[in-house]
Short mmCIF file of C-alpha atoms in Angstrom, two decimals:
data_model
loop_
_atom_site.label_atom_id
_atom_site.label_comp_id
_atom_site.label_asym_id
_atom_site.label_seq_id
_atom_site.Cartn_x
_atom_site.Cartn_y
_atom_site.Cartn_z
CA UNK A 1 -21.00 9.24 -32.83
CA UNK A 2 -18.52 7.96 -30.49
CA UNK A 3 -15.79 9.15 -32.64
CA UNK A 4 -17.30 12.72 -32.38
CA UNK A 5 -17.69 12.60 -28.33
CA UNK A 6 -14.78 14.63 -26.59
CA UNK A 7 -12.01 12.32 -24.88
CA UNK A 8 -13.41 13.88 -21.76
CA UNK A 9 -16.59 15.73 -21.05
CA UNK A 10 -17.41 17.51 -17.72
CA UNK A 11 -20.96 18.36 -17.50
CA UNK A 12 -22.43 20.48 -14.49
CA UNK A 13 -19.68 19.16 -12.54
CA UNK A 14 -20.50 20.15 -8.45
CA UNK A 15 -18.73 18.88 -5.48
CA UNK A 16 -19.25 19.70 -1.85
CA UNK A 17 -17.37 18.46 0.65
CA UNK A 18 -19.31 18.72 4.43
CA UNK A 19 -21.68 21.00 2.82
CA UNK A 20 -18.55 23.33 1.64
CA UNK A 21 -18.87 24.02 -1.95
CA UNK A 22 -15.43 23.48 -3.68
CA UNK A 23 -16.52 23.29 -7.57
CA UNK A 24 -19.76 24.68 -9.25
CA UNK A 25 -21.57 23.58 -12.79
CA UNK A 26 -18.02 22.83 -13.86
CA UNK A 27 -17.93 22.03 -17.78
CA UNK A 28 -15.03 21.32 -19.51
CA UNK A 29 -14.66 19.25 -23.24
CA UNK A 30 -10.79 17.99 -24.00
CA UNK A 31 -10.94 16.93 -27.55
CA UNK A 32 -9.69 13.62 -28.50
CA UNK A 33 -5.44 14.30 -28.55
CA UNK A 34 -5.97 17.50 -27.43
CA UNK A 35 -4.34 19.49 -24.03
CA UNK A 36 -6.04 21.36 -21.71
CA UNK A 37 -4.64 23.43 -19.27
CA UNK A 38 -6.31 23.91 -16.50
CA UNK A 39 -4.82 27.07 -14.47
CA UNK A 40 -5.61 29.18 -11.07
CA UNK A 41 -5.53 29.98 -8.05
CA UNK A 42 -4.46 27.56 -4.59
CA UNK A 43 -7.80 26.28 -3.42
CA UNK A 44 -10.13 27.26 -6.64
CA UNK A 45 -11.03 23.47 -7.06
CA UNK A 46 -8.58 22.44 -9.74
CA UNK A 47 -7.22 19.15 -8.09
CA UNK A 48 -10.62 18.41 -7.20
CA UNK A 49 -11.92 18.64 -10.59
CA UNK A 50 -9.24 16.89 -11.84
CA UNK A 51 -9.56 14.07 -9.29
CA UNK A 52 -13.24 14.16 -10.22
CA UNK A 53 -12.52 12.71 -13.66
CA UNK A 54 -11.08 9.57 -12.57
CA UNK A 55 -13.42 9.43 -9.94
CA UNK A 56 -10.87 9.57 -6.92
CA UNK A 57 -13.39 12.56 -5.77
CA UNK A 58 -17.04 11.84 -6.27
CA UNK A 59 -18.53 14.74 -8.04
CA UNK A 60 -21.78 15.77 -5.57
CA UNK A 61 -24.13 16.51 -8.97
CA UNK A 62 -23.20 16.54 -12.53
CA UNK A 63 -21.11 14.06 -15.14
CA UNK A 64 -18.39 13.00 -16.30
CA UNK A 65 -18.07 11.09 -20.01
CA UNK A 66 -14.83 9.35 -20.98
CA UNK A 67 -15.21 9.19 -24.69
CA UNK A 68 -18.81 9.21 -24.62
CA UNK A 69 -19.30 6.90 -21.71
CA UNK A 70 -20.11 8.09 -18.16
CA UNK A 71 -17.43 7.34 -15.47
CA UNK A 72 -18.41 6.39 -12.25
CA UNK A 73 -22.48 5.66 -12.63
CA UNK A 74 -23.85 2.95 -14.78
CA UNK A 75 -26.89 4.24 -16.51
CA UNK A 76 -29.86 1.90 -16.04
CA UNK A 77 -32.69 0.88 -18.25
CA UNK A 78 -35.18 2.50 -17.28
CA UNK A 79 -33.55 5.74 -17.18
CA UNK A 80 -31.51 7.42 -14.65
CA UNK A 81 -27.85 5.91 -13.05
CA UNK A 82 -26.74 3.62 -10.71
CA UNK A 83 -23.17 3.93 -9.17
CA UNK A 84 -20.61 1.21 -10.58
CA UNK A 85 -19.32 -1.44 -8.39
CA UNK A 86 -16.40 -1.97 -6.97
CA UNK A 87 -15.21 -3.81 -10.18
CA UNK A 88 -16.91 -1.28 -12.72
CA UNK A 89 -15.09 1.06 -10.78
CA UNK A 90 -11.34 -0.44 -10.92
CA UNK A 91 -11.79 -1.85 -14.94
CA UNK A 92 -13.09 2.57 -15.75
CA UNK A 93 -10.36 3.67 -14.01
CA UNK A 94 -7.88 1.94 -16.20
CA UNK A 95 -8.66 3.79 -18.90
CA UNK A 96 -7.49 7.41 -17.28
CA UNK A 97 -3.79 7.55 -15.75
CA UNK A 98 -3.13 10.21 -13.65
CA UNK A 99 0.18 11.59 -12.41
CA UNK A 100 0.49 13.57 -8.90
CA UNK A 101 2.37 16.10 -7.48
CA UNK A 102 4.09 14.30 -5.23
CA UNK A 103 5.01 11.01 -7.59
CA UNK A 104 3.53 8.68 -5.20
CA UNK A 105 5.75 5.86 -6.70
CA UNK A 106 5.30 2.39 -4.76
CA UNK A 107 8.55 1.97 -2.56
CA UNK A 108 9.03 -1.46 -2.12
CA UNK A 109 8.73 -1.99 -6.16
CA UNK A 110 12.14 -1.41 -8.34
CA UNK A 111 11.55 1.49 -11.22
CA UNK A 112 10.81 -1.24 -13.66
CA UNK A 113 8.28 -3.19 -11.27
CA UNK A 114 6.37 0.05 -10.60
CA UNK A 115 6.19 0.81 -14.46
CA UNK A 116 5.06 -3.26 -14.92
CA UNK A 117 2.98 -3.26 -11.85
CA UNK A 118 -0.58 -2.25 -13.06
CA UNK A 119 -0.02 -3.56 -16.45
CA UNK A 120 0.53 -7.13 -15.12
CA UNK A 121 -1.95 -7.09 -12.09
CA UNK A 122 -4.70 -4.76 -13.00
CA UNK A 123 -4.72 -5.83 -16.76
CA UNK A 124 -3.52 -8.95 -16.68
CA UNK A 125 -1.13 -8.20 -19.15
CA UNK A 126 1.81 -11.12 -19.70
CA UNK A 127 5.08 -10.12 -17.63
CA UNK A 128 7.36 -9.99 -20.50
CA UNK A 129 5.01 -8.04 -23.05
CA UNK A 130 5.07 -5.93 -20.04
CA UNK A 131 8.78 -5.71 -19.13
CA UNK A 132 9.67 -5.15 -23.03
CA UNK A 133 7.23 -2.20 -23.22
CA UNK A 134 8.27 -0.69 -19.92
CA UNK A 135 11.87 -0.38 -20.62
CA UNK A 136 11.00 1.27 -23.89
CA UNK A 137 8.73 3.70 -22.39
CA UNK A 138 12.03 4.17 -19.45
CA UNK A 139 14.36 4.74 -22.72
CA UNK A 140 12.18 7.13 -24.14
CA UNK A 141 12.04 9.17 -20.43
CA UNK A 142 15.91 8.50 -20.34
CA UNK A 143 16.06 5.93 -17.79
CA UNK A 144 16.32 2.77 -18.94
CA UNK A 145 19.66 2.54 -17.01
CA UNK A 146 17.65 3.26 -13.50
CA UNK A 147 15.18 -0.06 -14.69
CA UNK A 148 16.65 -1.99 -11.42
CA UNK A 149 16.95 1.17 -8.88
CA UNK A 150 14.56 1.75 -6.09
CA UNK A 151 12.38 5.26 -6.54
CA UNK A 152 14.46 6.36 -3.10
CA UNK A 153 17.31 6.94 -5.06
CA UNK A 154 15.90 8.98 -7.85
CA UNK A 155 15.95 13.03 -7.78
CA UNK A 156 12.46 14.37 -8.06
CA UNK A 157 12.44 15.05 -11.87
CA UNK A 158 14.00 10.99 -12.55
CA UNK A 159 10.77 10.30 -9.85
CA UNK A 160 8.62 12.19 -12.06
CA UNK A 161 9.54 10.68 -15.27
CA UNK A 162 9.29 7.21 -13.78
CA UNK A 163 5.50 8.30 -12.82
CA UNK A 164 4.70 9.33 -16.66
CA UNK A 165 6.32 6.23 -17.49
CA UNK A 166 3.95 3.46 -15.02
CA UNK A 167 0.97 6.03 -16.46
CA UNK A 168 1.39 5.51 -20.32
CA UNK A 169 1.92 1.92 -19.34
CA UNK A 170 -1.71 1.56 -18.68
CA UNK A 171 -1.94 2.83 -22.50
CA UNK A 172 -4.44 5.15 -21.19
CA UNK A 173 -7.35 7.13 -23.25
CA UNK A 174 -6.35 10.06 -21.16
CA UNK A 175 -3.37 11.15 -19.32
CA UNK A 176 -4.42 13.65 -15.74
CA UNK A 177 -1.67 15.42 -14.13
CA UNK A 178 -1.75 16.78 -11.11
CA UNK A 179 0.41 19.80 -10.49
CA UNK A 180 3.03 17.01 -11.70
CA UNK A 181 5.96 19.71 -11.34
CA UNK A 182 5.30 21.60 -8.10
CA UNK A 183 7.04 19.30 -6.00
CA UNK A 184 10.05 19.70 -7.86
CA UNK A 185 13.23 21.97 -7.39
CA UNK A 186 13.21 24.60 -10.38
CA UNK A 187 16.30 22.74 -12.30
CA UNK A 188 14.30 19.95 -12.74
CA UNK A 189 11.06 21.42 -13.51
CA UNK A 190 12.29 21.17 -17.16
CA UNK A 191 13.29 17.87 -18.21
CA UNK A 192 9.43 16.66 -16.83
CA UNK A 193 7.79 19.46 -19.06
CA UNK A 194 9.82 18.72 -22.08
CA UNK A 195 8.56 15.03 -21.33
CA UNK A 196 5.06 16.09 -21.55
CA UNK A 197 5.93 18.71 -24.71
CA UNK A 198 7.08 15.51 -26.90
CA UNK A 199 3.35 13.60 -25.72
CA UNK A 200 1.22 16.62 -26.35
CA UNK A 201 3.03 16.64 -29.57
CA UNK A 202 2.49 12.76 -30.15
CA UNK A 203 -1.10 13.64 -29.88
CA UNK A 204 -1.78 12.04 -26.57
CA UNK A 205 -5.14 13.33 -24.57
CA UNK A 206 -3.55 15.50 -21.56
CA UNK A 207 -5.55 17.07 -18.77
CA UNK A 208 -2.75 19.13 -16.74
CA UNK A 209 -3.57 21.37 -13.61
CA UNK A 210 -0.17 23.83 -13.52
CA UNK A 211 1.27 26.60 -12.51
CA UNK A 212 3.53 26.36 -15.16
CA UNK A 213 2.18 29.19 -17.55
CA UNK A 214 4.55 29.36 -19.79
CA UNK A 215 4.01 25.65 -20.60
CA UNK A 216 0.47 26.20 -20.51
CA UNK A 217 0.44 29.24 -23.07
CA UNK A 218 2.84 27.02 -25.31
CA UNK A 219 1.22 23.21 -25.14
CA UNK A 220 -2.25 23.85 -24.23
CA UNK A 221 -4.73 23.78 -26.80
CA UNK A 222 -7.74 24.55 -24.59
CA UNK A 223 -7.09 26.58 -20.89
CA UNK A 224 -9.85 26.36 -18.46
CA UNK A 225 -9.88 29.42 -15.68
CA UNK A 226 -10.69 28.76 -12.60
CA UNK A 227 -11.93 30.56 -9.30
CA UNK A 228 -13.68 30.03 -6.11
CA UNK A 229 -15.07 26.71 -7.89
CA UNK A 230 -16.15 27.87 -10.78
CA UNK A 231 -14.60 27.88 -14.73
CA UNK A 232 -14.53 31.69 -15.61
CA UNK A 233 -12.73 31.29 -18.52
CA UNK A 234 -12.01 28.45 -21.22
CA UNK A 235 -10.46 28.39 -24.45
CA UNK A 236 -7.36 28.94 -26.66
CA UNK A 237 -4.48 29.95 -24.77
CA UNK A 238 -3.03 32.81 -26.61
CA UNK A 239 -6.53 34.70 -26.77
CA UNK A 240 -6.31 33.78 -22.40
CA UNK A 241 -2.30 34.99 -22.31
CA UNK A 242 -3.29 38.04 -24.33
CA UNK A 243 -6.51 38.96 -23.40
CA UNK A 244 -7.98 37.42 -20.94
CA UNK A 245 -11.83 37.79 -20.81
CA UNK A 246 -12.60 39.13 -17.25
CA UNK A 247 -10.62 40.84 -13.95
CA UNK A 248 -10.33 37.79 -12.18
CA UNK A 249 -7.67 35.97 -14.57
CA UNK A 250 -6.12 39.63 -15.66
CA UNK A 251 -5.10 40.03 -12.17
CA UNK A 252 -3.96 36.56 -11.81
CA UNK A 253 -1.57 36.99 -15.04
CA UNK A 254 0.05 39.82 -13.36
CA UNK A 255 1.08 37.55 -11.01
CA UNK A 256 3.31 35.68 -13.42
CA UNK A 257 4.24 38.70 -15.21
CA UNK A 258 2.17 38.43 -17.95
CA UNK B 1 27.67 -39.78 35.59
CA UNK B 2 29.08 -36.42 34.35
CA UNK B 3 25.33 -34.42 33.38
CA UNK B 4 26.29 -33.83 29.69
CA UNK B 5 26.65 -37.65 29.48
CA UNK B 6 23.35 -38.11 30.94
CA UNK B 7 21.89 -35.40 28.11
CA UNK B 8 23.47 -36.87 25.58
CA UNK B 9 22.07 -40.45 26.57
CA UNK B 10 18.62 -38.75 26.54
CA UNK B 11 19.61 -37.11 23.95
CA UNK B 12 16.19 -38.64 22.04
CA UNK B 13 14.00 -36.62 24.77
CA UNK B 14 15.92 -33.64 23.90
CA UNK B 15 15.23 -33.97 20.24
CA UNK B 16 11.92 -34.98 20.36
CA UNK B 17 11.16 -31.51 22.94
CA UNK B 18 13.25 -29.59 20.24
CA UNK B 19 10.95 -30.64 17.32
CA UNK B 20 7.92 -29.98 19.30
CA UNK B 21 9.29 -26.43 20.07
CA UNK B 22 10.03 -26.03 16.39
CA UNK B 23 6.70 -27.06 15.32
CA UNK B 24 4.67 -25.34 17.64
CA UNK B 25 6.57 -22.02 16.74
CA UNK B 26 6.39 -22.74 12.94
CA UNK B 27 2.92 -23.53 13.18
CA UNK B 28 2.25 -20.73 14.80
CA UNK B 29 3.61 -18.58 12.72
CA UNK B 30 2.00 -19.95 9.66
CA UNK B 31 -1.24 -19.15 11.54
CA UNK B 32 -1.02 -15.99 13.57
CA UNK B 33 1.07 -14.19 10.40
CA UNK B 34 -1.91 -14.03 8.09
CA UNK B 35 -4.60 -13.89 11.04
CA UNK B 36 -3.29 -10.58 12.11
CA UNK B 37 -2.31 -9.29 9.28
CA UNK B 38 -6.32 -9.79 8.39
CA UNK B 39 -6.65 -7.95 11.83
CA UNK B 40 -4.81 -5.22 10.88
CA UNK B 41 -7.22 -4.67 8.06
CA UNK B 42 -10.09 -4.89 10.20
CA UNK B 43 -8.53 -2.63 12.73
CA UNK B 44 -7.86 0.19 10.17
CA UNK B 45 -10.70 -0.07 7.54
CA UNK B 46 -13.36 -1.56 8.95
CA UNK B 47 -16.90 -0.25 10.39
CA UNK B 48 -16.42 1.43 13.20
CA UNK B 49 -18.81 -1.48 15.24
CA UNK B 50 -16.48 -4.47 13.83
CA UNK B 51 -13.21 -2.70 14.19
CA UNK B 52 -13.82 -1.60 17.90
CA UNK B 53 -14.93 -5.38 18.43
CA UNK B 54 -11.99 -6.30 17.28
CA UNK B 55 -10.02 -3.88 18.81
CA UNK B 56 -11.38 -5.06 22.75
CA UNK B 57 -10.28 -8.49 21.64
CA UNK B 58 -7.00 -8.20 20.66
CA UNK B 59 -6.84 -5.68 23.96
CA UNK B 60 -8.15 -8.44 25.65
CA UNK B 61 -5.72 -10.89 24.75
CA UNK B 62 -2.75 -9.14 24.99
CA UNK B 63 -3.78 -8.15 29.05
CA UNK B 64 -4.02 -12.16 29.80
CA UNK B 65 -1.04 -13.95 31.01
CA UNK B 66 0.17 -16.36 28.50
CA UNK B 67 0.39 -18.84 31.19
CA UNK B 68 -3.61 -18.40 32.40
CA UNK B 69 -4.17 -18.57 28.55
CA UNK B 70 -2.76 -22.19 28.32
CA UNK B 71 -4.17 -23.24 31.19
CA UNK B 72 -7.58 -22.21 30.24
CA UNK B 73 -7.20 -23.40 27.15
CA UNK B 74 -5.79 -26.94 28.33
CA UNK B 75 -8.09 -27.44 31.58
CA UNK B 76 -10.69 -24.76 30.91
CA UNK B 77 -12.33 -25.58 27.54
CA UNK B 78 -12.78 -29.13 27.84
CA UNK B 79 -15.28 -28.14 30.62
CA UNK B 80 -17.15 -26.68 27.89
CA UNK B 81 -16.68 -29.68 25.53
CA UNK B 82 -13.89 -28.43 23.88
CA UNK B 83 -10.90 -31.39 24.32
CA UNK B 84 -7.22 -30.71 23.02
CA UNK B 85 -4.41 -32.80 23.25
CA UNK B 86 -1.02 -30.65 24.89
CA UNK B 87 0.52 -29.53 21.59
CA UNK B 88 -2.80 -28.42 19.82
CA UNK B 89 -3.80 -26.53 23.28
CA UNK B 90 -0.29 -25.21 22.81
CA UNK B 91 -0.66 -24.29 19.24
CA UNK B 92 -3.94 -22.11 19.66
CA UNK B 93 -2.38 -20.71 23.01
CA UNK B 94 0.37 -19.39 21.29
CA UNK B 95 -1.20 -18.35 17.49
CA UNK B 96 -3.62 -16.62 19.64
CA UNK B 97 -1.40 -14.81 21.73
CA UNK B 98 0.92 -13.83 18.95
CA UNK B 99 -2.18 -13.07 16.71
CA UNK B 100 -2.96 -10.22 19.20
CA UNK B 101 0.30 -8.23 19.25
CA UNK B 102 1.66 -9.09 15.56
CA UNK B 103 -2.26 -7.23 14.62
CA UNK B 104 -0.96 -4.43 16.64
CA UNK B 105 2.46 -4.79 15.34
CA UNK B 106 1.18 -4.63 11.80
CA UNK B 107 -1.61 -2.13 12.54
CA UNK B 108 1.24 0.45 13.69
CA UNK B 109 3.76 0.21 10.78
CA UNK B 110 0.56 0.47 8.49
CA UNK B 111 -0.28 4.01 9.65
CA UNK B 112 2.80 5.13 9.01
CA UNK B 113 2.66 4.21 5.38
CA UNK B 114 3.12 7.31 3.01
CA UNK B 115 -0.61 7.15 1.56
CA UNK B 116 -0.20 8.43 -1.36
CA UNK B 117 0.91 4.94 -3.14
CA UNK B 118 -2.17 3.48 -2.03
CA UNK B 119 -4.31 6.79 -3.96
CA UNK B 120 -2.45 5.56 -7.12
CA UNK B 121 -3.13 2.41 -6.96
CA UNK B 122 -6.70 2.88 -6.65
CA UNK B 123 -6.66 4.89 -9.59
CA UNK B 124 -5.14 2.66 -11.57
CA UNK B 125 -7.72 0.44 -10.79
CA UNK B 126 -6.33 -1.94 -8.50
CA UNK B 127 -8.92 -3.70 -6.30
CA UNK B 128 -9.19 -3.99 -2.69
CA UNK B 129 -7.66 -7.52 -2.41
CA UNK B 130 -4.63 -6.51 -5.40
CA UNK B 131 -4.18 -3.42 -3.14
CA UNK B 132 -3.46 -5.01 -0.15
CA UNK B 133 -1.42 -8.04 -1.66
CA UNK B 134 0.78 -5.84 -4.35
CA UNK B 135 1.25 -2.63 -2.42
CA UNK B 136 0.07 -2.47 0.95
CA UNK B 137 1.12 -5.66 3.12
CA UNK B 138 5.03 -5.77 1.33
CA UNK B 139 5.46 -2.43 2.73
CA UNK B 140 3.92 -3.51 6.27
CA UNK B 141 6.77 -6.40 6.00
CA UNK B 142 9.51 -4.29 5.42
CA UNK B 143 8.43 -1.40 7.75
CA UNK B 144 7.50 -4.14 10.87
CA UNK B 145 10.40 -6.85 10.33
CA UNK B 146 12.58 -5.88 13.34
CA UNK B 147 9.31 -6.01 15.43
CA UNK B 148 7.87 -9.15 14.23
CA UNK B 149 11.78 -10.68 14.69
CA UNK B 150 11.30 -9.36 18.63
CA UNK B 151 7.72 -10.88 18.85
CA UNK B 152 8.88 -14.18 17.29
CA UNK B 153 11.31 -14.58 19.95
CA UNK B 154 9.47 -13.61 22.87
CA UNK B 155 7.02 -16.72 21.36
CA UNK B 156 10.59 -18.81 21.18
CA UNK B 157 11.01 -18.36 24.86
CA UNK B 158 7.09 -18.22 26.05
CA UNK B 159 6.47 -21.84 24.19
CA UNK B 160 8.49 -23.07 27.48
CA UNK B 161 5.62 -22.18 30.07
CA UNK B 162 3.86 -24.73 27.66
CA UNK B 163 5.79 -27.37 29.78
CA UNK B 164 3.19 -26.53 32.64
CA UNK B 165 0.22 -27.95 30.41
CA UNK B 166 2.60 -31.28 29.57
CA UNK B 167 3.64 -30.19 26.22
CA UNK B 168 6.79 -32.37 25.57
CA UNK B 169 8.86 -29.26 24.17
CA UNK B 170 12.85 -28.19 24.85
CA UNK B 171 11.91 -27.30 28.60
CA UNK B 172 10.08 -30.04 29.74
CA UNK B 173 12.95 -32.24 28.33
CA UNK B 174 15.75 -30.66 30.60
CA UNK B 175 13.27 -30.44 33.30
CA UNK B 176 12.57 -34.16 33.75
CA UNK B 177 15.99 -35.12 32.46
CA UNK B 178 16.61 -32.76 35.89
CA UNK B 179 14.23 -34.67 37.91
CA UNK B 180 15.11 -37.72 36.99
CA UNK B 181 18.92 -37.26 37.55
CA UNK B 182 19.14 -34.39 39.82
CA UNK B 183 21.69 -33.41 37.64
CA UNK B 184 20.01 -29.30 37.16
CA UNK B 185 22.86 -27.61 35.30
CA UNK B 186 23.39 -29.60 32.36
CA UNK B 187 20.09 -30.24 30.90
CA UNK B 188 19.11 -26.50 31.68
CA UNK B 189 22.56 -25.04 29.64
CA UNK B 190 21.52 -27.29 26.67
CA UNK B 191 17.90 -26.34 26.90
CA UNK B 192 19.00 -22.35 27.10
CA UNK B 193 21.60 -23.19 24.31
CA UNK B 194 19.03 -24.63 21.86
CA UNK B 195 16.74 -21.64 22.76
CA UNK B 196 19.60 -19.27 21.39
CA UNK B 197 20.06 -20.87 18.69
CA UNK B 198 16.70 -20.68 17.80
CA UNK B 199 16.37 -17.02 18.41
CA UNK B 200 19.86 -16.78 16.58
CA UNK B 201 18.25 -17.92 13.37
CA UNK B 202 15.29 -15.51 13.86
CA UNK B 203 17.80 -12.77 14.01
CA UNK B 204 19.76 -13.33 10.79
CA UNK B 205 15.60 -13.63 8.74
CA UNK B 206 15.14 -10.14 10.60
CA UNK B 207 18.74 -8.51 8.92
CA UNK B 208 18.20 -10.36 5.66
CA UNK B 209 14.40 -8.16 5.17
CA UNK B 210 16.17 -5.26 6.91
CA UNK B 211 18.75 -4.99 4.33
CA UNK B 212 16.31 -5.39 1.37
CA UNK B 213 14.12 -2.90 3.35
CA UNK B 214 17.59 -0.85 3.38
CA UNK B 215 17.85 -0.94 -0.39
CA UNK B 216 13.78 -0.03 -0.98
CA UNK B 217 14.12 2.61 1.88
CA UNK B 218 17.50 4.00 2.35
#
């Protein structure tokens, strides 16, 4: 059975924040290895949601499964859910890496000690297991020569790479990514892409809110539409990119040109 | 007798007021360093009740003279049972004092941390106490060297009102060396000298972390 359950599984998902309602009976299944996609508007709840999978945002009502187990709540013998601890908290987290928009890379740390960093003090993983494994994951991202530079000196799209690096370091069961290439100038919006092209491809489970459609259209396997809160559209991307099911996302393609 | 022959023959006065100095700065540190950086924590994340408590005490402390503070913590408490001998009256005098504006100190340079390191960490599960001991406080250290350097000092030359509650440190050497003698002007260049020095090798700690904050920082 736990084979069967989706990597992630959003169920009913609602948040308010101050009585604003930002998403609505979100539902959303990424298959195991599987992309999704998750495209729309500037302030239609997509961070949110995507924040609400690893918890960062509470969801108000609804659920979230990571491979068949709920994230966040503790379900309780006699029926019904408690909210983890602290420590349930940090140890479900682990399993979901999540890369942001604006890198958020620890300063003070050296490329290679951010990439170690949560490997060594969150999992208690031994420092050279760790060191070996982040300089391969660095060569792979083509920077194993930056191992021993501070983030400061990195352009945005080395910064980036460095960030998908310290997440797959976690050897997560799911990767999130936060607009990961919004922050970036356009020349560099490609080598971070073609990063996360060659993972999809690996068969690693992506969750990816973008702007990026063309990326979208060509790695997702699943898009999810959404608008004012809500999920108006979700499934395979080239039924979306050429037909897209309602008014809302038609007009929205136009935007890109498509 | 020329007065830098007379300093040099108390020279042991001199050394034991420069130890005492030493100590009671070091000591000191070692305390009010890791009380205010707990401080700091309480100041930014805790309940609003505990962290405005704390905030009126720190406030508190850093509107009382240092002197009244010595004095009533040397003449003051042990009305109330509490007895210290000079240098421990010194000690919490000074950790206490420092405590208050190295809290502030750290406080400051913590809210102008980029947050957005402290997001990741959280979701990559790092707990409260890995948080602050990985990722928050080394970036406090870098960001508030140069300050903490300046407050370290201004302890260096403060510890020398401690002579008023008979602690035998660098000041109340040269001071009885003066009364003794009536020689002023040596004992009071070698007492200012040592007090340089000291604050000299505070100064090259702060632009040792300033260059490694350099290379984190630009």
């Amino acid at each position: 059975m736990a084979d069967a359950a989706p990597a992630v599984s959003a169920r009913l998902v609602c948040k308010q924040f101050d009585g604003i309602e930002v998403l609505r009976d979100v539902s959303l299944d990424v298959a195991k290895g599987s992309t999704a996609c998750i495209v729309g508007p500037s302030g239609s709840g997509k961070s949110t949601f995507l924040r609400c999978v690893n918890w960062l945002e509470q969801p108000t009502t609804g659920q979230i499964l990571l491979n068949g187990a709920p994230m966040g709540v503790v379900p309780s013998p006699k029926g019904g859910t408690r909210p983890m601890t602290a420590k349930e908290l940090a140890l479900a987290r682990t399993r979901v890496s999540m890369v942001f928009q604006h890198f958020a890379l620890w300063p003070h740390l050296t490329v290679l000690g951010n990439v170690i960093e949560a490997p060594v003090h969150v999992l208690g993983r031994p420092r050279d297991e760790a060191v070996e494994d982040a300089r391969r994951l660095l060569a792979r991202v083509g920077l194993e020569a930056k191992a021993d530079a501070f983030p400061h000196t990195l352009s945005g799209g080395q910064k980036q790479r460095v960030a998908i690096s310290r997440a797959l370091a976690m050897k997560p069961e799911v990767l999130l990514f936060d607009e990961p290439t919004s922050a970036l100038d356009p020349e560099m919006v490609g080598e971070v892409l073609e990063v996360m092209r060659d993972l999809a491809k690996e068969g690693m489970t992506m969750m990816v809110v973008t702007h990026e459609m063309a990326f979208a259209r060509d790695v997702a396997d699943t898009i999810a539409f959404f608008d004012a809160g809500r999920v108006i559209e979700t499934g395979d991307p080239k039924a979306f990119f050429t037909a897209p099911q309602t008014d809302r996302a038609r007009r929205f393609l136009t935007r890109y040109g498509i | 007798m020329n007065g830098f022959a007379i300093v040099w023959q108390e020279r042991a006065l001199f050394l034991e007021g420069l130890w005492n100095t030493v100590s009671l700065v070091v000591a000191a540190i070692a305390i009010s360093v890791p009380l205010s950086a707990l401080g700091a924590v309480v100041l930014v994340e805790a309940p609003r009740p505990v962290a405005r408590l704390a905030r009126a005490l720190i406030d508190l402390t850093r509107c009382v003279p240092f002197l009244l503070l010595a004095y009533v913590i040397y003449y003051g408490l042990p009305q109330l049972g509490l007895r210290f001998d000079a240098w421990w009256a010194g000690l919490v005098t000074m950790t206490l004092y420092n405590a208050a504006y190295l809290a502030e100190i750290f406080r400051s340079a913590w809210l102008a941390l980029p947050k957005e390191g402290f997001e990741a960490a959280r979701a990559y599960g790092f707990r409260p106490a890995t948080l602050y001991r990985r990722i928050v406080l080394p970036q406090i250290a870098y960001a508030s060297a140069p300050l903490v350097g300046g407050q370290i000092i201004v302890m260096i030359k403060d510890s020398a009102l401690l002579m008023i509650i008979t602690v035998r440190e660098i000041s109340f050497a040269a001071n009885s060396i003066n009364a003794n003698y009536f020689t002023p002007f040596a004992p009071f260049v070698v007492a200012i000298g040592m007090y340089w020095m000291l604050s000299l090798i505070v100064e090259a700690w702060v632009r040792r972390v300033a260059s490694g904050a350099r290379l984190r920082y630009g």
